[in-house]
């Protein structure tokens, strides 16, 4: 790994450790507090490249990509800010590839007292709780009730926290039901943003229709509203391309029609663009 990349990781770690103890940061990142201390103090001789790469991934640092202020990105940043400041719960149900997760991760890195978690389909209720605790920099050992209390107690100790639960639609009912416990114990104190693909809205509405346990309560907690994003416009694609060093209008137009609203395709096209230019040089 290049030295300037290590500098970026060290700077990011230093900023995070201003917001939380090195112990909590270490728990969240899955490394030792001693390693964090060495990196922050620029004692890098014993830090292997594997550790630097692990930190890059866990800190969600993308050296080769710049964020553009697209319409949806700005809307999501404002939505999360309002949810955090007002301690309210909001839900988003929109197609994959619209830039939701990137926006959430950006906000979590930029703001204080934000917990971000991306759910996985294989998670059990306990793995979900352990993951929430780890994302908060907490000990992830213990029984389910201990994990719940630990997580809630931690959030109560923060000033206007925001919990972002991404890809919520991947959780089973037992894990999903925990949202009501969190909400009931932290109502008016903690903001929540839950997010998923359109299947999330369908699942919640179907659960309400068939009176499945917890679904009407969940729907009520999010104000019986799911927020949608705007369709990706050519202006958004142009902003992303320009932010990442591409000003070729033909390429921008081609990429817009190719992506079909999936911004991940734009990233791949830009990567291919520079790869081809490099080969031709």
C-alpha angles and dihedrals in degrees: 000000000000119000094239089055090052088050090055092050092048091049091049091050091049092053093048092050089056088063099042140016119277087242093059092043090051091051091050094048096041096239136107124272087235091061091051091050092051093050095046090048091048095244093141103149094100097038109106122216089245089062092049090051091048090053092047091054096042092047089048093232114164109191094187100051137071124200118237124210096240121171094258093044092055092044092052093047090053092044092053092046091053093045090051097044094045097036094231134144123241133177131209124197114180143134121287116259096038094115098257098133093044090053093049093049091048091053093047091053093046103045137057126249097016123141116197124190130176109204126222127213095233095055120122121208091265095047088051091053093045089051092051090051093048091048087054093050092251133135108273099203127103143058123313094262091050092051092049093050092045092052095046093045090052093052090049089057093058129083109246098333124196123209116201114195108189125195090014090164088074093066123096120239094263092056094040090054090063089073089075091054091051092046095047093050095043103034112148090007106067130039122222132198116188119187142181147137121288088279088073093064092043091051094050094046092046090049090052092047092054093038095240113181113273099004099102089046091050092049090050092051092058092049093256087279136115117198120223129203126228120259114266109266128204087248089061091051090049091052091051092048094047092047088056099046103267118121099159104128093201090054091048092051092046092048093050093055092042098050097060090203096313109121091192087071089056090056091051092048092051091049090051091047093058093040091056092046090050092052092049094050 
